[in-house]
PDB file of C-alpha atoms in Angstrom:
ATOM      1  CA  UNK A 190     126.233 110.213  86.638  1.00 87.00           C
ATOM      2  CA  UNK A 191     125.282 111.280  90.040  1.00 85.00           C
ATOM      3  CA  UNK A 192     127.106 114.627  90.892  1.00 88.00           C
ATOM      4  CA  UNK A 193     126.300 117.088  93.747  1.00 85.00           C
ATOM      5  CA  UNK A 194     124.351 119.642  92.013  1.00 84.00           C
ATOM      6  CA  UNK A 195     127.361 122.004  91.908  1.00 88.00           C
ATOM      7  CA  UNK A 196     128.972 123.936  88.240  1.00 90.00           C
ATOM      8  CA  UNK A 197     132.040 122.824  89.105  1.00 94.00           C
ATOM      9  CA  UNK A 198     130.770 119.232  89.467  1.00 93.00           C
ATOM     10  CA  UNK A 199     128.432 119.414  86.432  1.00 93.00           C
ATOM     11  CA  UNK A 200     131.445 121.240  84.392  1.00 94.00           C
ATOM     12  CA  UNK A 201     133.838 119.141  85.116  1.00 95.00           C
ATOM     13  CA  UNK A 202     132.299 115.700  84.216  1.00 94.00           C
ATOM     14  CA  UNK A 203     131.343 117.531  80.930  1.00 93.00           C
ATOM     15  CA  UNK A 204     135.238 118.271  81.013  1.00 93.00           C
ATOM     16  CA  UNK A 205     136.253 114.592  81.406  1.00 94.00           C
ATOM     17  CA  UNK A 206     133.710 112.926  79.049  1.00 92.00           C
ATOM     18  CA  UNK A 207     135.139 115.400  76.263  1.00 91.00           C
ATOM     19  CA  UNK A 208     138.384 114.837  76.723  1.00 94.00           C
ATOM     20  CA  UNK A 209     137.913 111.129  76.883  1.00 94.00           C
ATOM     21  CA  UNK A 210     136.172 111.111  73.528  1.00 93.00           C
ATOM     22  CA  UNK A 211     139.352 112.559  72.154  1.00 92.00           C
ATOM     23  CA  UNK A 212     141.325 109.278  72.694  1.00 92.00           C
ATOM     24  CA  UNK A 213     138.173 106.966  72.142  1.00 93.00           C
ATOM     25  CA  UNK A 214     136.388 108.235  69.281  1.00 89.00           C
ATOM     26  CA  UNK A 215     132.788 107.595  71.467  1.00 88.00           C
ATOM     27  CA  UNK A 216     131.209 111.660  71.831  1.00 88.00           C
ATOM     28  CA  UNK A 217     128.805 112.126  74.151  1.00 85.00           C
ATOM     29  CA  UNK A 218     125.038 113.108  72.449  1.00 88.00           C
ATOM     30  CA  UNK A 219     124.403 116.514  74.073  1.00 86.00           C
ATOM     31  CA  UNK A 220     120.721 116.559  72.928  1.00 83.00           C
ATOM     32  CA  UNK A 221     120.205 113.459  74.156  1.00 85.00           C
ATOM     33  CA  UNK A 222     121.980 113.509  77.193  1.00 88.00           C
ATOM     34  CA  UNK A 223     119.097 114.495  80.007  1.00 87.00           C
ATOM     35  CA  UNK A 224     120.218 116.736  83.217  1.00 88.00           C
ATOM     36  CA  UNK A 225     117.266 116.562  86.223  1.00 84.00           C
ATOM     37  CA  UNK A 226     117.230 117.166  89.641  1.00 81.00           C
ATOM     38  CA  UNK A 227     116.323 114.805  92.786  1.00 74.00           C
ATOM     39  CA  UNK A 228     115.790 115.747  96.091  1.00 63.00           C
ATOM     40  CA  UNK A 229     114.107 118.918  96.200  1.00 59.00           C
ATOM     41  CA  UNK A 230     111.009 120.502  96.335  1.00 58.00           C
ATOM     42  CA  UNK A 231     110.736 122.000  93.245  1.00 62.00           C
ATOM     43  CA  UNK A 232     113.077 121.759  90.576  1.00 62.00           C
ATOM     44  CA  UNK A 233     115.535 124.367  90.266  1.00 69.00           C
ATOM     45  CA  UNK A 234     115.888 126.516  87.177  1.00 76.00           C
ATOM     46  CA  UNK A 235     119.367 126.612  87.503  1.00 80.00           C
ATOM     47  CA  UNK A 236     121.298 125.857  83.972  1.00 86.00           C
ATOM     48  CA  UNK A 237     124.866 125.283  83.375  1.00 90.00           C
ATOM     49  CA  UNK A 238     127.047 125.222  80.278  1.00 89.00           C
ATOM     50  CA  UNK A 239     124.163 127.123  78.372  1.00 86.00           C
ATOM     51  CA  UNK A 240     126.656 127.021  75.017  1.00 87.00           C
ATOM     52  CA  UNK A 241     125.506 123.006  74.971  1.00 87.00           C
ATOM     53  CA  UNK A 242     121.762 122.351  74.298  1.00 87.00           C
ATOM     54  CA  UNK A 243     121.829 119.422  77.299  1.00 88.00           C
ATOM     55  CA  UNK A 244     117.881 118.577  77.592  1.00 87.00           C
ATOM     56  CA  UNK A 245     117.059 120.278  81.335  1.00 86.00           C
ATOM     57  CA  UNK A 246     114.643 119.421  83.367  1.00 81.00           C
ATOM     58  CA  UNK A 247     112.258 116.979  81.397  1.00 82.00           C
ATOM     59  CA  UNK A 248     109.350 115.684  83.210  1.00 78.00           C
ATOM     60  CA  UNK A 249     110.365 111.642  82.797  1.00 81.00           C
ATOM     61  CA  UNK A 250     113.576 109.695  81.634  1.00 83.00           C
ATOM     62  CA  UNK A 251     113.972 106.058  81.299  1.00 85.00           C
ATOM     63  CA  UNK A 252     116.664 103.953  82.339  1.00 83.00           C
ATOM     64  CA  UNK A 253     116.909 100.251  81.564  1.00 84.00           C
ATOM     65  CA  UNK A 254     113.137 100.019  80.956  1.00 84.00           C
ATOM     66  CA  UNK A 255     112.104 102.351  84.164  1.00 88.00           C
ATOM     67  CA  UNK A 256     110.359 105.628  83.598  1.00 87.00           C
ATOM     68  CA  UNK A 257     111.753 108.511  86.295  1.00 84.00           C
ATOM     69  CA  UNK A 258     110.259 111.679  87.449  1.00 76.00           C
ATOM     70  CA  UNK A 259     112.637 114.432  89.312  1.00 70.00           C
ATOM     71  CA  UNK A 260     110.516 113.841  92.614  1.00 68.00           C
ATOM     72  CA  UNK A 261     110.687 110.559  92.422  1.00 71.00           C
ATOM     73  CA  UNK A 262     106.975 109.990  93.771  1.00 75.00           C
ATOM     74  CA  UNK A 263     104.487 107.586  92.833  1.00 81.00           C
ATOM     75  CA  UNK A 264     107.261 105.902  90.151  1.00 86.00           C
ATOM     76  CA  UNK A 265     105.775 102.393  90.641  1.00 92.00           C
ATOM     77  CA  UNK A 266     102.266 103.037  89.869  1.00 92.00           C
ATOM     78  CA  UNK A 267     103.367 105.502  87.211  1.00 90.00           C
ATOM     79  CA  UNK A 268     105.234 103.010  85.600  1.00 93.00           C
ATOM     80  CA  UNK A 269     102.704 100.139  85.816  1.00 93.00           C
ATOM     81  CA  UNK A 270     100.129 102.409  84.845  1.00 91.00           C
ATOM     82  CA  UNK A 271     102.341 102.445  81.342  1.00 91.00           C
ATOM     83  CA  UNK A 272     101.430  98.637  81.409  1.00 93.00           C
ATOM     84  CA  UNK A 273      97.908  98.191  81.531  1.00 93.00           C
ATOM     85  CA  UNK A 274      96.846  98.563  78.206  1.00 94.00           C
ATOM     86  CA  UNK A 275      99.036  96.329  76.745  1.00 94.00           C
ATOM     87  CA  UNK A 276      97.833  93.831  79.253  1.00 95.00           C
ATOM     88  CA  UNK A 277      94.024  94.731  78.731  1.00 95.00           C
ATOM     89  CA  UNK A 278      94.357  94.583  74.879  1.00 95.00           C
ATOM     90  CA  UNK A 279      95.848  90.838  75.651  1.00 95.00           C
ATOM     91  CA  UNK A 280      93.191  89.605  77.704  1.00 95.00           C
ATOM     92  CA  UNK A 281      90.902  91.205  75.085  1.00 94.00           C
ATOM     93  CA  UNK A 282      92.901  88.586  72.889  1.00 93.00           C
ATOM     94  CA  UNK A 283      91.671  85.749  74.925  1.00 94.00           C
ATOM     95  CA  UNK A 284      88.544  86.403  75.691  1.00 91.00           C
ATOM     96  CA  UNK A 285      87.486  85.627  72.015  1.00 90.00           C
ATOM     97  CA  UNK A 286      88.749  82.447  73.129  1.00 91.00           C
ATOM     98  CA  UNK A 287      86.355  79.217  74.654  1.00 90.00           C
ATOM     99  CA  UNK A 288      89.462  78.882  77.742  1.00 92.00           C
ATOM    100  CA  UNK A 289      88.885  77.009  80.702  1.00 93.00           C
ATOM    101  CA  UNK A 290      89.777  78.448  83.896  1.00 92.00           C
ATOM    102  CA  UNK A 291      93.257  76.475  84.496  1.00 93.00           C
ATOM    103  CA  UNK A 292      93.545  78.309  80.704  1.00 94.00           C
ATOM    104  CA  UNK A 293      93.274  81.867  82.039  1.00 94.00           C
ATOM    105  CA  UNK A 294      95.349  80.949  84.801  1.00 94.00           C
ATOM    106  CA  UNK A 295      98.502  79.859  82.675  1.00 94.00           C
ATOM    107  CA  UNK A 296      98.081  83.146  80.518  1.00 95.00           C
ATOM    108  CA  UNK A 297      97.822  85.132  83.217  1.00 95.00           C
ATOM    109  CA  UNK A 298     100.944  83.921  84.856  1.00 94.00           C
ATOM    110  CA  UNK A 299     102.813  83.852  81.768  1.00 93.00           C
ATOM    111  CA  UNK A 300     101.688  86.400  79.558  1.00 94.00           C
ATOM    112  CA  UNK A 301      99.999  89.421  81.927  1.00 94.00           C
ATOM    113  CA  UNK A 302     101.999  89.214  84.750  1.00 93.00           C
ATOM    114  CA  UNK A 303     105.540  88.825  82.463  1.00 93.00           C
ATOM    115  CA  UNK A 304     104.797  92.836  81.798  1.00 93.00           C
ATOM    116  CA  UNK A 305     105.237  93.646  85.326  1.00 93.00           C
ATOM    117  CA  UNK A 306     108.056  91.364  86.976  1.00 93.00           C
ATOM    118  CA  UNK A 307     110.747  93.580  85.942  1.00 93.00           C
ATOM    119  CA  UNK A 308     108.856  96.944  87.867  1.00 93.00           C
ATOM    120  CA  UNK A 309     107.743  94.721  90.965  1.00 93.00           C
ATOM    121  CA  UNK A 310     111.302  93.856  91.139  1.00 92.00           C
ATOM    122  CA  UNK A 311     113.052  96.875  90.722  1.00 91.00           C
ATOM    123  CA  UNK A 312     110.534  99.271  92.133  1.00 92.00           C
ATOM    124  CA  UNK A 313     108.859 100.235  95.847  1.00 92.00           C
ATOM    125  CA  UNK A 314     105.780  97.935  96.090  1.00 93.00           C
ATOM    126  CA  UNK A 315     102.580  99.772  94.196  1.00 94.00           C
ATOM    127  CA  UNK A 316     100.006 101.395  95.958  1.00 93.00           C
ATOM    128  CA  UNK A 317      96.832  99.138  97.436  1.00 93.00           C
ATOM    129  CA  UNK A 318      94.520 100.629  95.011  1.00 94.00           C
ATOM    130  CA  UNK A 319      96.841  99.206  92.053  1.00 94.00           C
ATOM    131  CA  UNK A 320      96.881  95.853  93.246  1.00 94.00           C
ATOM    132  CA  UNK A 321      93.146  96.139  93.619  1.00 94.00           C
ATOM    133  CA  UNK A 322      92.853  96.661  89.976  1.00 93.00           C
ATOM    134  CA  UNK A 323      94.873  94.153  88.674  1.00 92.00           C
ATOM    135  CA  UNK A 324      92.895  91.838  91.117  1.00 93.00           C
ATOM    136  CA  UNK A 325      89.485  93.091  89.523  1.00 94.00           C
ATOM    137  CA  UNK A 326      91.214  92.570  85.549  1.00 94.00           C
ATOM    138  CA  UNK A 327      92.653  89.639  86.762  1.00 95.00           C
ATOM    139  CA  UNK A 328      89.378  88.142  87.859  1.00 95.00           C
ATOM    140  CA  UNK A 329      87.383  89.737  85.481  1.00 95.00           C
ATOM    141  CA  UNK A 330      89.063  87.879  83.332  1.00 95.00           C
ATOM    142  CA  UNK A 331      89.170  84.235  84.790  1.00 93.00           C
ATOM    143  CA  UNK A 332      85.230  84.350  85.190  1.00 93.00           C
ATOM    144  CA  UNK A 333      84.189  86.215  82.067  1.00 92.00           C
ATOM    145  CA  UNK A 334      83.347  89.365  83.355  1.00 91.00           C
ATOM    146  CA  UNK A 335      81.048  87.778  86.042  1.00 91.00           C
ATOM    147  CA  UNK A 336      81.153  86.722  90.103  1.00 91.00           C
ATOM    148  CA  UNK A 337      83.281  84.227  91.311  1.00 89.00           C
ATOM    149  CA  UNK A 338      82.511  81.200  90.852  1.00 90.00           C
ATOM    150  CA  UNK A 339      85.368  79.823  93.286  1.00 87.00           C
ATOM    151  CA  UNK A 340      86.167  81.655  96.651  1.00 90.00           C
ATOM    152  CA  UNK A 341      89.681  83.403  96.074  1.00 89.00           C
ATOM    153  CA  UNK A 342      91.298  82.079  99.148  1.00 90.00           C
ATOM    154  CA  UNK A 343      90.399  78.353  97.624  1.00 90.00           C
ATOM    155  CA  UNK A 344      91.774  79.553  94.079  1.00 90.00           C
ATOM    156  CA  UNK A 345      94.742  80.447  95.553  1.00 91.00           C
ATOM    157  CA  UNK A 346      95.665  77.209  96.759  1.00 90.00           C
ATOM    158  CA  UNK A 347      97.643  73.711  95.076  1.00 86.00           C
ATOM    159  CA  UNK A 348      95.623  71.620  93.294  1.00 83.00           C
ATOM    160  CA  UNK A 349      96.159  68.650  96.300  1.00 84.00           C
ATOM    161  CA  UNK A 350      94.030  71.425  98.631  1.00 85.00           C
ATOM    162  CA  UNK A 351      91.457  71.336  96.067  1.00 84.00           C
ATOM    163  CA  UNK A 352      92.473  75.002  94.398  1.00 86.00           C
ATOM    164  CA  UNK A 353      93.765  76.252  90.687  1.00 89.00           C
ATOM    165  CA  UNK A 354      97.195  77.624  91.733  1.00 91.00           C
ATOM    166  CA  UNK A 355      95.704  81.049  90.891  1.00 93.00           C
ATOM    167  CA  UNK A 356      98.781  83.521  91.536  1.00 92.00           C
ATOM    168  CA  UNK A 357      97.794  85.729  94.613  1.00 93.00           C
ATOM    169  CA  UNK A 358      99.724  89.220  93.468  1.00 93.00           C
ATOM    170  CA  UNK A 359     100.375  90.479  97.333  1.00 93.00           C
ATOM    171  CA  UNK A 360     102.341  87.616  97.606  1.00 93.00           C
ATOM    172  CA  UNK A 361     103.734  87.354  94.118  1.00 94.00           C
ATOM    173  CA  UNK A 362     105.328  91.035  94.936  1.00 95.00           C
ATOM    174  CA  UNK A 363     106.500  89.511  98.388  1.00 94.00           C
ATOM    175  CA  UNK A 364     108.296  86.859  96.531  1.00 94.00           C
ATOM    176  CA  UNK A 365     109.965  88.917  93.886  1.00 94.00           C
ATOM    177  CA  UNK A 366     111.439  91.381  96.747  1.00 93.00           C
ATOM    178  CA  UNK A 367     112.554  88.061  98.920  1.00 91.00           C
ATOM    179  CA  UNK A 368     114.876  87.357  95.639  1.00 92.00           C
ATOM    180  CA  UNK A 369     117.161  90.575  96.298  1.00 91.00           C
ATOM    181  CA  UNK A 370     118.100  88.357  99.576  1.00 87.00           C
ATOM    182  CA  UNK A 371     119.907  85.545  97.595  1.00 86.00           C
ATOM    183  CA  UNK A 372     121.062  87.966  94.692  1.00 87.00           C
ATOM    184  CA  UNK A 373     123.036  90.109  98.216  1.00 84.00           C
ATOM    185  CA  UNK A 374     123.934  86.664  99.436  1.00 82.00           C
ATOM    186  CA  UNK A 375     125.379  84.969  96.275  1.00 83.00           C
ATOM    187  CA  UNK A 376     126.585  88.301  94.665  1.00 81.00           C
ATOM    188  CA  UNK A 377     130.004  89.325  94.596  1.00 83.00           C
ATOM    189  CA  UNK A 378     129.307  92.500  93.039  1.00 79.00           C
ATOM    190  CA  UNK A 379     130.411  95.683  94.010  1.00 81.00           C
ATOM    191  CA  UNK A 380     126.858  96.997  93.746  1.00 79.00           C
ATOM    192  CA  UNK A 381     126.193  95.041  97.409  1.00 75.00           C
ATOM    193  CA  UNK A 382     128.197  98.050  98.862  1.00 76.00           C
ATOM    194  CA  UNK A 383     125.011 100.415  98.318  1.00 74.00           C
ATOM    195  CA  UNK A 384     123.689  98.485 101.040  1.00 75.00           C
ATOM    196  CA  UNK A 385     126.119  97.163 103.579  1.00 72.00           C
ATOM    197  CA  UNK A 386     124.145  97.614 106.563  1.00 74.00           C
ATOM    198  CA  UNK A 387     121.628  95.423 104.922  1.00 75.00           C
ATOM    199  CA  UNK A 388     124.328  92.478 104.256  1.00 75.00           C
ATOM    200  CA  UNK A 389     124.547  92.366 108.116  1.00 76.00           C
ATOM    201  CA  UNK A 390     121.022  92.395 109.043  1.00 77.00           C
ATOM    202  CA  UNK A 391     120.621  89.243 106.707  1.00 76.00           C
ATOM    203  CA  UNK A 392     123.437  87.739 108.336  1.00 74.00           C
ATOM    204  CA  UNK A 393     122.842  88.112 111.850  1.00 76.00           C
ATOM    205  CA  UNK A 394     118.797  87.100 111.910  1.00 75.00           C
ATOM    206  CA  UNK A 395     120.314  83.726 110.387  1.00 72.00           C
ATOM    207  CA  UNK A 396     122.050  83.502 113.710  1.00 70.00           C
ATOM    208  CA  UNK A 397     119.110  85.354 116.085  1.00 67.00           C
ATOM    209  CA  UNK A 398     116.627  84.795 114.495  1.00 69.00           C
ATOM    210  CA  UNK A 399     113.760  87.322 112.833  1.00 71.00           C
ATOM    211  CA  UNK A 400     113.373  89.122 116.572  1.00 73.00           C
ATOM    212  CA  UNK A 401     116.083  91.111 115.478  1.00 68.00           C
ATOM    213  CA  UNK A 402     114.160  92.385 112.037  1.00 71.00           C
ATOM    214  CA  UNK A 403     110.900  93.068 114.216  1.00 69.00           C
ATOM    215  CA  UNK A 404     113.131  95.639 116.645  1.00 67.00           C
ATOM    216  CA  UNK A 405     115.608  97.306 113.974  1.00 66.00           C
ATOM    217  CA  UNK A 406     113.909  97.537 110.519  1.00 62.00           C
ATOM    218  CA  UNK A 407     113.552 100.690 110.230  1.00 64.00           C
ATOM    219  CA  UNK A 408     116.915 101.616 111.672  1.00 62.00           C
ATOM    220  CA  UNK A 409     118.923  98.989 109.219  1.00 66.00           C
ATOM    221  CA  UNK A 410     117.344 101.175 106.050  1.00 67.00           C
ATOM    222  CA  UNK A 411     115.543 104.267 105.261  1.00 70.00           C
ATOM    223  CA  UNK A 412     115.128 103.466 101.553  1.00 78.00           C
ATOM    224  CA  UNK A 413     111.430 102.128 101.143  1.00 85.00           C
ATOM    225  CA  UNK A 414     112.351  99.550  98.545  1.00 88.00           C
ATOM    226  CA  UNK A 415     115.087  98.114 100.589  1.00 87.00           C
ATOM    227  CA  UNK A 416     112.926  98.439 103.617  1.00 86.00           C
ATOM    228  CA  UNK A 417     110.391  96.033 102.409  1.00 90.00           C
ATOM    229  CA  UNK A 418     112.464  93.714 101.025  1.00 89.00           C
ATOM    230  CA  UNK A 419     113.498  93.011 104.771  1.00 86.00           C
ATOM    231  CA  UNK A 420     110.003  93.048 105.950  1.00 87.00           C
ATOM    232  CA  UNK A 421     108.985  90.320 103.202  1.00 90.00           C
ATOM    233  CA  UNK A 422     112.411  88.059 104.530  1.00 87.00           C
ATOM    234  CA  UNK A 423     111.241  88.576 107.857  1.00 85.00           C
ATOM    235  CA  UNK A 424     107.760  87.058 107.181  1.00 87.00           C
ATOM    236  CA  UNK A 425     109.423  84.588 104.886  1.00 87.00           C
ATOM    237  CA  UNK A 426     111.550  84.057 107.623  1.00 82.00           C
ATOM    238  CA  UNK A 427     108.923  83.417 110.530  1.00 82.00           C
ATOM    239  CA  UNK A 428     107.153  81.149 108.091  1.00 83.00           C
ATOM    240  CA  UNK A 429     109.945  78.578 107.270  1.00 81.00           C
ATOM    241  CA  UNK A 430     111.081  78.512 110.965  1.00 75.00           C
ATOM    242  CA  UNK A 431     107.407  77.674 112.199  1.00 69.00           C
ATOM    243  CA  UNK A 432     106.278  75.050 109.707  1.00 47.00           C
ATOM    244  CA  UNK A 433     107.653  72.000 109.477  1.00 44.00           C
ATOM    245  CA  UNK A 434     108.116  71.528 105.840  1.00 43.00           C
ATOM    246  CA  UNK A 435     109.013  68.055 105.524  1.00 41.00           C
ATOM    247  CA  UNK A 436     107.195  64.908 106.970  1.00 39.00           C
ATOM    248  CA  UNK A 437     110.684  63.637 108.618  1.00 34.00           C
ATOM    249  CA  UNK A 438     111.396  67.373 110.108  1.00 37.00           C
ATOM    250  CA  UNK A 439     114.850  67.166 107.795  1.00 33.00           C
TER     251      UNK A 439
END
């Protein structure tokens, strides 16, 4: 629940959640049941309903698989953070391993970067110093610790261009944001309504054209995750509408 920070809010959704577990026999797990605040500064130490041991104020919570802070900063990189030994103690794993380098390629696709698709997704992009480190594991990795033996930008591309298909993580992230596009599209969830004005950006640049993104970003959305998900469609955009993809231009 998202209330207003008020005791009469707080009390009475306490109120209705009790009296609802009279008729339905499911009680709410007061010890369990985390109260935090957003928004602020610093956290306030106000407490209501003292009679009811509610946990107050923890420093995290998780919901569906995200760890939370109350000041909300840094929560990508905090939560990949969470990720990194698992991934290092499965490239440990590997490395016992003779693997070739389309080998290390395939795991990391499949088994490193599975760890993180759900926070890339869900999450404000992670800092440039992140993605710097899972480019140095990454690589580390693929040439056993040593230099590389391939240039990067050549890795990067299909095997017809003479590269590996290694998975380039800056756009990786690009392409997992782009996805929230056809999920506002195709949905007919209710959950679109948290972003309405963003429905109508992606609506008219299919009739203007990506000009419009460039001038009224930042006006469209002040959330930062919803923010770059337009930027990425704009590129995405600009890209598709300057390259003819198809020999016959259909």
């Amino acid at each position: 629940f998202f209330l207003d920070g008020s005791r009469e809010s707080f009390q009475y959704t306490v109120f209705t959640i009790l009296e609802y577990a009279k008729f339905s026999g499911l009680n709410m797990n007061f010890e369990k049941t985390k109260i935090i605040w957003f928004g602020s500064g610093d956290a306030p130490e106000n407490i209501y309903m003292n009679d009811i041991k509610f946990d107050w104020n923890p420093r995290t919570f998780e919901i569906l698989g995200i760890e939370f802070n109350w000041n909300l900063r840094n929560l990508t990189d905090t939560n990949i953070e969470k990720k990194i030994d698992p991934i290092k103690n499965i490239i440990k794993q590997w490395s016992y391993r003779d693997i070739t380098p389309i080998g290390k390629i395939t795991i990391i696709k499949s088994l490193l970067l599975s760890k993180l698709i759900h926070i890339l997704s869900s999450l404000p992009n992670p800092s440039d110093l992140m993605i710097k480190r899972f480019k140095k594991l990454f690589f580390n990795f693929l040439w056993n610790n040593g230099p590389d033996k391939v240039s990067r930008n050549t890795l990067y591309q299909g095997k017809y261009q003479g590269g590996l298909q290694m998975v380039d993580i800056t756009s990786f992230i690009k392409a997992l944001k782009i996805t929230w596009i056809r999920k506002i599209i195709n949905s007919n969830g209710k959950w679109k309504g948290i972003v309405p004005k963003l429905q109508e950006a992606i609506l008219t640049t299919k009739v203007v054209g990506s000009s419009f993104l460039d001038k009224t970003n930042e006006e469209i959305v002040l959330n930062t995750f919803w923010r770059e998900v337009l930027n990425d469609y704009n590129e995405f955009y600009k890209i598709v509408h300057n390259i003819d993809l198809h020999p016959f231009g259909k």
